[in-house]
Structure formats: C-alpha cells, structure tokens
mmCIF file with all atom_site columns, C-alpha atoms in Angstrom:
data_model
loop_
_atom_site.group_PDB
_atom_site.id
_atom_site.type_symbol
_atom_site.label_atom_id
_atom_site.label_alt_id
_atom_site.label_comp_id
_atom_site.label_asym_id
_atom_site.label_entity_id
_atom_site.label_seq_id
_atom_site.pdbx_PDB_ins_code
_atom_site.Cartn_x
_atom_site.Cartn_y
_atom_site.Cartn_z
_atom_site.occupancy
_atom_site.B_iso_or_equiv
_atom_site.pdbx_formal_charge
_atom_site.auth_seq_id
_atom_site.auth_comp_id
_atom_site.auth_asym_id
_atom_site.auth_atom_id
_atom_site.pdbx_PDB_model_num
ATOM 1   C CA . MET Z 1 1   ? 0.000  0.000   0.000   1.00 0.00 ? 1   MET Z CA 1
ATOM 2   C CA . ILE Z 1 2   ? 1.292  3.437   -0.983  1.00 0.00 ? 2   ILE Z CA 1
ATOM 3   C CA . THR Z 1 3   ? 0.824  6.160   1.610   1.00 0.00 ? 3   THR Z CA 1
ATOM 4   C CA . ASP Z 1 4   ? 0.965  9.948   1.385   1.00 0.00 ? 4   ASP Z CA 1
ATOM 5   C CA . PHE Z 1 5   ? 4.224  9.741   3.355   1.00 0.00 ? 5   PHE Z CA 1
ATOM 6   C CA . ASP Z 1 6   ? 5.630  7.367   0.716   1.00 0.00 ? 6   ASP Z CA 1
ATOM 7   C CA . ILE Z 1 7   ? 4.897  9.967   -1.972  1.00 0.00 ? 7   ILE Z CA 1
ATOM 8   C CA . GLN Z 1 8   ? 6.523  12.722  0.100   1.00 0.00 ? 8   GLN Z CA 1
ATOM 9   C CA . MET Z 1 9   ? 9.646  10.644  0.638   1.00 0.00 ? 9   MET Z CA 1
ATOM 10  C CA . MET Z 1 10  ? 9.862  9.669   -3.020  1.00 0.00 ? 10  MET Z CA 1
ATOM 11  C CA . GLN Z 1 11  ? 9.693  13.368  -3.904  1.00 0.00 ? 11  GLN Z CA 1
ATOM 12  C CA . ARG Z 1 12  ? 12.655 13.928  -1.574  1.00 0.00 ? 12  ARG Z CA 1
ATOM 13  C CA . ALA Z 1 13  ? 14.499 10.994  -3.165  1.00 0.00 ? 13  ALA Z CA 1
ATOM 14  C CA . LEU Z 1 14  ? 13.834 12.578  -6.548  1.00 0.00 ? 14  LEU Z CA 1
ATOM 15  C CA . GLU Z 1 15  ? 15.426 15.827  -5.313  1.00 0.00 ? 15  GLU Z CA 1
ATOM 16  C CA . LEU Z 1 16  ? 18.482 13.812  -4.263  1.00 0.00 ? 16  LEU Z CA 1
ATOM 17  C CA . ALA Z 1 17  ? 18.550 12.174  -7.696  1.00 0.00 ? 17  ALA Z CA 1
ATOM 18  C CA . GLN Z 1 18  ? 18.545 15.606  -9.325  1.00 0.00 ? 18  GLN Z CA 1
ATOM 19  C CA . LYS Z 1 19  ? 21.533 16.622  -7.187  1.00 0.00 ? 19  LYS Z CA 1
ATOM 20  C CA . ALA Z 1 20  ? 23.364 13.560  -8.494  1.00 0.00 ? 20  ALA Z CA 1
ATOM 21  C CA . ALA Z 1 21  ? 22.498 14.470  -12.092 1.00 0.00 ? 21  ALA Z CA 1
ATOM 22  C CA . ASP Z 1 22  ? 23.715 18.028  -11.525 1.00 0.00 ? 22  ASP Z CA 1
ATOM 23  C CA . ILE Z 1 23  ? 27.217 16.734  -10.755 1.00 0.00 ? 23  ILE Z CA 1
ATOM 24  C CA . GLY Z 1 24  ? 27.253 14.169  -13.579 1.00 0.00 ? 24  GLY Z CA 1
ATOM 25  C CA . GLU Z 1 25  ? 26.270 11.108  -11.555 1.00 0.00 ? 25  GLU Z CA 1
ATOM 26  C CA . VAL Z 1 26  ? 23.532 8.712   -12.629 1.00 0.00 ? 26  VAL Z CA 1
ATOM 27  C CA . PRO Z 1 27  ? 20.470 10.306  -11.011 1.00 0.00 ? 27  PRO Z CA 1
ATOM 28  C CA . VAL Z 1 28  ? 19.507 7.973   -8.207  1.00 0.00 ? 28  VAL Z CA 1
ATOM 29  C CA . GLY Z 1 29  ? 18.516 9.213   -4.777  1.00 0.00 ? 29  GLY Z CA 1
ATOM 30  C CA . ALA Z 1 30  ? 17.796 7.203   -1.651  1.00 0.00 ? 30  ALA Z CA 1
ATOM 31  C CA . LEU Z 1 31  ? 16.779 7.824   1.918   1.00 0.00 ? 31  LEU Z CA 1
ATOM 32  C CA . VAL Z 1 32  ? 16.075 5.763   5.000   1.00 0.00 ? 32  VAL Z CA 1
ATOM 33  C CA . CYS Z 1 33  ? 13.247 6.599   7.367   1.00 0.00 ? 33  CYS Z CA 1
ATOM 34  C CA . GLN Z 1 34  ? 12.509 5.172   10.779  1.00 0.00 ? 34  GLN Z CA 1
ATOM 35  C CA . HIS Z 1 35  ? 9.102  5.924   12.283  1.00 0.00 ? 35  HIS Z CA 1
ATOM 36  C CA . GLU Z 1 36  ? 8.449  8.487   9.527   1.00 0.00 ? 36  GLU Z CA 1
ATOM 37  C CA . LYS Z 1 37  ? 11.643 10.402  10.270  1.00 0.00 ? 37  LYS Z CA 1
ATOM 38  C CA . ILE Z 1 38  ? 14.514 10.673  7.771   1.00 0.00 ? 38  ILE Z CA 1
ATOM 39  C CA . ILE Z 1 39  ? 17.640 9.248   9.387   1.00 0.00 ? 39  ILE Z CA 1
ATOM 40  C CA . ALA Z 1 40  ? 19.862 8.982   6.294   1.00 0.00 ? 40  ALA Z CA 1
ATOM 41  C CA . GLN Z 1 41  ? 19.938 10.161  2.695   1.00 0.00 ? 41  GLN Z CA 1
ATOM 42  C CA . ALA Z 1 42  ? 22.306 9.886   -0.233  1.00 0.00 ? 42  ALA Z CA 1
ATOM 43  C CA . SER Z 1 43  ? 22.773 10.195  -3.973  1.00 0.00 ? 43  SER Z CA 1
ATOM 44  C CA . ASN Z 1 44  ? 24.919 8.124   -6.306  1.00 0.00 ? 44  ASN Z CA 1
ATOM 45  C CA . ARG Z 1 45  ? 28.645 8.917   -5.939  1.00 0.00 ? 45  ARG Z CA 1
ATOM 46  C CA . ARG Z 1 46  ? 30.360 6.253   -8.035  1.00 0.00 ? 46  ARG Z CA 1
ATOM 47  C CA . GLU Z 1 47  ? 32.013 8.694   -10.417 1.00 0.00 ? 47  GLU Z CA 1
ATOM 48  C CA . LEU Z 1 48  ? 32.814 11.356  -7.842  1.00 0.00 ? 48  LEU Z CA 1
ATOM 49  C CA . ASP Z 1 49  ? 34.423 8.907   -5.405  1.00 0.00 ? 49  ASP Z CA 1
ATOM 50  C CA . GLN Z 1 50  ? 35.554 6.354   -8.020  1.00 0.00 ? 50  GLN Z CA 1
ATOM 51  C CA . ASP Z 1 51  ? 33.793 3.810   -5.824  1.00 0.00 ? 51  ASP Z CA 1
ATOM 52  C CA . PRO Z 1 52  ? 32.152 0.820   -7.511  1.00 0.00 ? 52  PRO Z CA 1
ATOM 53  C CA . VAL Z 1 53  ? 29.786 0.404   -4.555  1.00 0.00 ? 53  VAL Z CA 1
ATOM 54  C CA . GLY Z 1 54  ? 28.937 4.116   -4.308  1.00 0.00 ? 54  GLY Z CA 1
ATOM 55  C CA . HIS Z 1 55  ? 25.265 3.514   -5.047  1.00 0.00 ? 55  HIS Z CA 1
ATOM 56  C CA . ALA Z 1 56  ? 22.753 5.765   -3.296  1.00 0.00 ? 56  ALA Z CA 1
ATOM 57  C CA . GLU Z 1 57  ? 21.190 2.800   -1.498  1.00 0.00 ? 57  GLU Z CA 1
ATOM 58  C CA . ILE Z 1 58  ? 24.487 1.559   -0.055  1.00 0.00 ? 58  ILE Z CA 1
ATOM 59  C CA . LEU Z 1 59  ? 25.488 5.035   1.085   1.00 0.00 ? 59  LEU Z CA 1
ATOM 60  C CA . ALA Z 1 60  ? 22.108 5.641   2.731   1.00 0.00 ? 60  ALA Z CA 1
ATOM 61  C CA . ILE Z 1 61  ? 22.188 2.219   4.444   1.00 0.00 ? 61  ILE Z CA 1
ATOM 62  C CA . ARG Z 1 62  ? 25.685 2.897   5.801   1.00 0.00 ? 62  ARG Z CA 1
ATOM 63  C CA . GLU Z 1 63  ? 24.633 6.284   7.154   1.00 0.00 ? 63  GLU Z CA 1
ATOM 64  C CA . ALA Z 1 64  ? 21.480 4.825   8.729   1.00 0.00 ? 64  ALA Z CA 1
ATOM 65  C CA . ALA Z 1 65  ? 23.501 2.061   10.419  1.00 0.00 ? 65  ALA Z CA 1
ATOM 66  C CA . LYS Z 1 66  ? 25.779 4.702   11.943  1.00 0.00 ? 66  LYS Z CA 1
ATOM 67  C CA . VAL Z 1 67  ? 22.810 6.748   13.164  1.00 0.00 ? 67  VAL Z CA 1
ATOM 68  C CA . LEU Z 1 68  ? 21.193 3.667   14.707  1.00 0.00 ? 68  LEU Z CA 1
ATOM 69  C CA . ASP Z 1 69  ? 24.515 2.259   15.904  1.00 0.00 ? 69  ASP Z CA 1
ATOM 70  C CA . SER Z 1 70  ? 23.363 -1.072  14.496  1.00 0.00 ? 70  SER Z CA 1
ATOM 71  C CA . TRP Z 1 71  ? 23.736 -3.042  11.299  1.00 0.00 ? 71  TRP Z CA 1
ATOM 72  C CA . ARG Z 1 72  ? 20.070 -4.000  11.596  1.00 0.00 ? 72  ARG Z CA 1
ATOM 73  C CA . LEU Z 1 73  ? 17.759 -1.379  10.162  1.00 0.00 ? 73  LEU Z CA 1
ATOM 74  C CA . ASP Z 1 74  ? 14.788 -2.320  12.325  1.00 0.00 ? 74  ASP Z CA 1
ATOM 75  C CA . ASP Z 1 75  ? 11.546 -0.419  11.742  1.00 0.00 ? 75  ASP Z CA 1
ATOM 76  C CA . CYS Z 1 76  ? 13.047 1.335   8.698   1.00 0.00 ? 76  CYS Z CA 1
ATOM 77  C CA . THR Z 1 77  ? 11.949 1.956   5.126   1.00 0.00 ? 77  THR Z CA 1
ATOM 78  C CA . LEU Z 1 78  ? 14.332 2.661   2.267   1.00 0.00 ? 78  LEU Z CA 1
ATOM 79  C CA . TYR Z 1 79  ? 13.028 4.952   -0.461  1.00 0.00 ? 79  TYR Z CA 1
ATOM 80  C CA . VAL Z 1 80  ? 14.941 4.909   -3.737  1.00 0.00 ? 80  VAL Z CA 1
ATOM 81  C CA . THR Z 1 81  ? 14.161 6.300   -7.163  1.00 0.00 ? 81  THR Z CA 1
ATOM 82  C CA . LEU Z 1 82  ? 15.318 3.220   -9.095  1.00 0.00 ? 82  LEU Z CA 1
ATOM 83  C CA . GLU Z 1 83  ? 14.796 -0.489  -8.493  1.00 0.00 ? 83  GLU Z CA 1
ATOM 84  C CA . PRO Z 1 84  ? 17.905 -1.767  -6.682  1.00 0.00 ? 84  PRO Z CA 1
ATOM 85  C CA . CYS Z 1 85  ? 20.550 -3.882  -8.398  1.00 0.00 ? 85  CYS Z CA 1
ATOM 86  C CA . ALA Z 1 86  ? 21.755 -7.257  -7.089  1.00 0.00 ? 86  ALA Z CA 1
ATOM 87  C CA . MET Z 1 87  ? 24.349 -5.678  -4.795  1.00 0.00 ? 87  MET Z CA 1
ATOM 88  C CA . CYS Z 1 88  ? 21.876 -3.255  -3.253  1.00 0.00 ? 88  CYS Z CA 1
ATOM 89  C CA . ALA Z 1 89  ? 19.058 -5.807  -2.994  1.00 0.00 ? 89  ALA Z CA 1
ATOM 90  C CA . GLY Z 1 90  ? 21.467 -8.133  -1.200  1.00 0.00 ? 90  GLY Z CA 1
ATOM 91  C CA . ALA Z 1 91  ? 22.380 -5.324  1.194   1.00 0.00 ? 91  ALA Z CA 1
ATOM 92  C CA . LEU Z 1 92  ? 18.685 -4.785  1.953   1.00 0.00 ? 92  LEU Z CA 1
ATOM 93  C CA . VAL Z 1 93  ? 18.283 -8.422  2.909   1.00 0.00 ? 93  VAL Z CA 1
ATOM 94  C CA . ASN Z 1 94  ? 21.507 -8.396  4.927   1.00 0.00 ? 94  ASN Z CA 1
ATOM 95  C CA . CYS Z 1 95  ? 20.601 -5.280  6.945   1.00 0.00 ? 95  CYS Z CA 1
ATOM 96  C CA . ARG Z 1 96  ? 17.193 -6.837  7.690   1.00 0.00 ? 96  ARG Z CA 1
ATOM 97  C CA . LEU Z 1 97  ? 15.343 -3.914  6.147   1.00 0.00 ? 97  LEU Z CA 1
ATOM 98  C CA . PRO Z 1 98  ? 11.603 -4.399  6.719   1.00 0.00 ? 98  PRO Z CA 1
ATOM 99  C CA . ARG Z 1 99  ? 10.333 -2.300  3.792   1.00 0.00 ? 99  ARG Z CA 1
ATOM 100 C CA . LEU Z 1 100 ? 11.523 -0.957  0.434   1.00 0.00 ? 100 LEU Z CA 1
ATOM 101 C CA . VAL Z 1 101 ? 9.726  1.657   -1.671  1.00 0.00 ? 101 VAL Z CA 1
ATOM 102 C CA . TYR Z 1 102 ? 11.148 2.327   -5.132  1.00 0.00 ? 102 TYR Z CA 1
ATOM 103 C CA . GLY Z 1 103 ? 10.206 4.345   -8.185  1.00 0.00 ? 103 GLY Z CA 1
ATOM 104 C CA . ALA Z 1 104 ? 11.199 3.202   -11.674 1.00 0.00 ? 104 ALA Z CA 1
ATOM 105 C CA . THR Z 1 105 ? 11.903 -0.406  -12.583 1.00 0.00 ? 105 THR Z CA 1
ATOM 106 C CA . ASP Z 1 106 ? 15.328 -1.220  -14.002 1.00 0.00 ? 106 ASP Z CA 1
ATOM 107 C CA . PRO Z 1 107 ? 15.062 -3.607  -16.959 1.00 0.00 ? 107 PRO Z CA 1
ATOM 108 C CA . LYS Z 1 108 ? 18.846 -4.068  -17.176 1.00 0.00 ? 108 LYS Z CA 1
ATOM 109 C CA . MET Z 1 109 ? 19.909 -4.369  -13.524 1.00 0.00 ? 109 MET Z CA 1
ATOM 110 C CA . GLY Z 1 110 ? 16.776 -4.515  -11.345 1.00 0.00 ? 110 GLY Z CA 1
ATOM 111 C CA . CYS Z 1 111 ? 16.988 -7.418  -8.920  1.00 0.00 ? 111 CYS Z CA 1
ATOM 112 C CA . VAL Z 1 112 ? 14.038 -6.736  -6.644  1.00 0.00 ? 112 VAL Z CA 1
ATOM 113 C CA . GLU Z 1 113 ? 11.230 -7.608  -9.054  1.00 0.00 ? 113 GLU Z CA 1
ATOM 114 C CA . THR Z 1 114 ? 12.439 -7.322  -12.655 1.00 0.00 ? 114 THR Z CA 1
ATOM 115 C CA . LEU Z 1 115 ? 15.353 -9.708  -13.319 1.00 0.00 ? 115 LEU Z CA 1
ATOM 116 C CA . TYR Z 1 116 ? 15.409 -11.423 -9.931  1.00 0.00 ? 116 TYR Z CA 1
ATOM 117 C CA . GLN Z 1 117 ? 13.372 -11.202 -6.754  1.00 0.00 ? 117 GLN Z CA 1
ATOM 118 C CA . LEU Z 1 118 ? 16.210 -11.181 -4.232  1.00 0.00 ? 118 LEU Z CA 1
ATOM 119 C CA . CYS Z 1 119 ? 14.277 -9.327  -1.543  1.00 0.00 ? 119 CYS Z CA 1
ATOM 120 C CA . ASN Z 1 120 ? 11.686 -12.080 -1.421  1.00 0.00 ? 120 ASN Z CA 1
ATOM 121 C CA . ASP Z 1 121 ? 13.633 -15.237 -2.171  1.00 0.00 ? 121 ASP Z CA 1
ATOM 122 C CA . ASN Z 1 122 ? 12.439 -17.709 0.470   1.00 0.00 ? 122 ASN Z CA 1
ATOM 123 C CA . ARG Z 1 123 ? 15.871 -19.349 0.556   1.00 0.00 ? 123 ARG Z CA 1
ATOM 124 C CA . PHE Z 1 124 ? 17.154 -16.313 2.478   1.00 0.00 ? 124 PHE Z CA 1
ATOM 125 C CA . ASN Z 1 125 ? 16.556 -15.840 6.188   1.00 0.00 ? 125 ASN Z CA 1
ATOM 126 C CA . HIS Z 1 126 ? 14.895 -12.450 5.685   1.00 0.00 ? 126 HIS Z CA 1
ATOM 127 C CA . SER Z 1 127 ? 12.451 -10.948 3.221   1.00 0.00 ? 127 SER Z CA 1
ATOM 128 C CA . VAL Z 1 128 ? 11.627 -7.332  2.507   1.00 0.00 ? 128 VAL Z CA 1
ATOM 129 C CA . GLU Z 1 129 ? 8.182  -5.884  1.891   1.00 0.00 ? 129 GLU Z CA 1
ATOM 130 C CA . VAL Z 1 130 ? 8.454  -4.284  -1.561  1.00 0.00 ? 130 VAL Z CA 1
ATOM 131 C CA . VAL Z 1 131 ? 6.372  -1.418  -2.908  1.00 0.00 ? 131 VAL Z CA 1
ATOM 132 C CA . GLY Z 1 132 ? 7.404  -0.603  -6.465  1.00 0.00 ? 132 GLY Z CA 1
ATOM 133 C CA . GLY Z 1 133 ? 6.355  1.922   -9.055  1.00 0.00 ? 133 GLY Z CA 1
ATOM 134 C CA . VAL Z 1 134 ? 5.925  4.897   -6.711  1.00 0.00 ? 134 VAL Z CA 1
ATOM 135 C CA . MET Z 1 135 ? 6.170  8.008   -8.901  1.00 0.00 ? 135 MET Z CA 1
ATOM 136 C CA . ALA Z 1 136 ? 7.513  5.712   -11.628 1.00 0.00 ? 136 ALA Z CA 1
ATOM 137 C CA . LYS Z 1 137 ? 6.913  8.241   -14.408 1.00 0.00 ? 137 LYS Z CA 1
ATOM 138 C CA . GLU Z 1 138 ? 8.879  11.006  -12.690 1.00 0.00 ? 138 GLU Z CA 1
ATOM 139 C CA . THR Z 1 139 ? 11.684 8.772   -11.432 1.00 0.00 ? 139 THR Z CA 1
ATOM 140 C CA . GLY Z 1 140 ? 12.015 7.145   -14.830 1.00 0.00 ? 140 GLY Z CA 1
ATOM 141 C CA . GLN Z 1 141 ? 11.965 10.474  -16.668 1.00 0.00 ? 141 GLN Z CA 1
ATOM 142 C CA . ILE Z 1 142 ? 14.961 11.901  -14.812 1.00 0.00 ? 142 ILE Z CA 1
ATOM 143 C CA . LEU Z 1 143 ? 16.982 8.844   -15.856 1.00 0.00 ? 143 LEU Z CA 1
ATOM 144 C CA . THR Z 1 144 ? 15.767 9.037   -19.462 1.00 0.00 ? 144 THR Z CA 1
ATOM 145 C CA . ASP Z 1 145 ? 16.665 12.732  -19.662 1.00 0.00 ? 145 ASP Z CA 1
ATOM 146 C CA . PHE Z 1 146 ? 20.088 12.166  -18.083 1.00 0.00 ? 146 PHE Z CA 1
ATOM 147 C CA . PHE Z 1 147 ? 21.094 9.413   -20.491 1.00 0.00 ? 147 PHE Z CA 1
ATOM 148 C CA . ARG Z 1 148 ? 19.667 11.266  -23.503 1.00 0.00 ? 148 ARG Z CA 1
ATOM 149 C CA . GLU Z 1 149 ? 21.895 14.252  -22.653 1.00 0.00 ? 149 GLU Z CA 1
ATOM 150 C CA . ARG Z 1 150 ? 24.888 12.015  -22.038 1.00 0.00 ? 150 ARG Z CA 1
ATOM 151 C CA . ARG Z 1 151 ? 24.448 10.374  -25.459 1.00 0.00 ? 151 ARG Z CA 1
ATOM 152 C CA . LYS Z 1 152 ? 24.203 13.802  -27.123 1.00 0.00 ? 152 LYS Z CA 1
ATOM 153 C CA . LYS Z 1 153 ? 27.464 14.933  -25.512 1.00 0.00 ? 153 LYS Z CA 1
ATOM 154 C CA . ASN Z 1 154 ? 29.299 11.736  -26.460 1.00 0.00 ? 154 ASN Z CA 1
ATOM 155 C CA . ARG Z 1 155 ? 28.031 11.680  -30.025 1.00 0.00 ? 155 ARG Z CA 1
ATOM 156 C CA . PRO Z 1 156 ? 30.506 12.928  -32.634 1.00 0.00 ? 156 PRO Z CA 1
ATOM 157 C CA . PRO Z 1 157 ? 29.227 15.834  -34.700 1.00 0.00 ? 157 PRO Z CA 1
ATOM 158 C CA . LYS Z 1 158 ? 27.469 14.907  -37.927 1.00 0.00 ? 158 LYS Z CA 1
ATOM 159 C CA . PRO Z 1 159 ? 29.515 15.628  -41.038 1.00 0.00 ? 159 PRO Z CA 1
ATOM 160 C CA . ARG Z 1 160 ? 28.141 18.485  -43.077 1.00 0.00 ? 160 ARG Z CA 1
ATOM 161 C CA . ALA Z 1 161 ? 28.372 18.898  -46.788 1.00 0.00 ? 161 ALA Z CA 1
ATOM 162 C CA . PRO Z 1 162 ? 30.538 21.829  -47.779 1.00 0.00 ? 162 PRO Z CA 1
ATOM 163 C CA . ARG Z 1 163 ? 28.662 24.954  -48.804 1.00 0.00 ? 163 ARG Z CA 1
ATOM 164 C CA . ASP Z 1 164 ? 29.444 26.654  -52.047 1.00 0.00 ? 164 ASP Z CA 1
#
C-alpha cells in the first residue's frame, strides 16, 4: 500500500537524484526513514568517489547504520528512485530492512522484481516488503533525460556537406 508519506519521501528521493544528475552522476537518490523520520539520505557517488559500490542505497544504508549504531535497520523503510541492483538488494536483505519503496523499474539491472526477486527469495533468512512503481513516471523520466543528454554529448558531430 502506498501512503501519502511514501509519496513525500519519493519526492525527496527525486530531489536527491537531481543533485546527483547536476554533478554528472547517474540520477539515483535514496533515503532511510525510521518511524516516519529521515535518518539517512544519499545520492549516487560512483564517479565522484571512483567507488564501484557508491550507489545511493548503499550510502544511505551505511549512514542509517551509523545513526542507529546497528547493522540491523529495524523499523526502517528505504526509499529509492530506481529499483535496486543485485548488490543493493542483497544489502537490503543483509541489513534486515523491513520495507523498500522504489520508483522506476530497471530492466537491465533490477533485482528486486524485474530480473530477480532477491528481496523475497524464500531461501534467504529475511524478506523485505516491496512497494514498487511509486512516482515511476517522474523517477524514470529523470533517468531518461540524463542518459539522452549524455548520449548527445558523447556523439561525434554529424559531417556536413561543404557549402558553395
């Protein structure tokens, strides 16, 4: 079930995603709430930090664990603009996150519902309640716009016929 608070938090995650886009990072934003209070938030920082695990989800989880002084994110919800990849979905299971709310699906790397269902694989000792598609249009659009611009910048100029 999607709540008004879920929408509010996804809007905040979208703002974090825009901050990532503004510095050239893939626009993904994430935040962790406990009892409807934001305790951690992050944007992608892979390029900036040259960190292969610098995904917004991982950074937000790390910050939340420090705030809680626990690796278990009891009574928490992670909000993220893009369906988590295998690494991030595994981290959600490992930190015992009770609930995940995400925006756009990821047809190439999504491992929560699209390619795999890691958060709800009954072979693991924990499962995560998943709410997907929250503000999917908006969270998908920021990614589409970002990659469209990136392709334009990386495209060589078209040759032009000489003018007489």
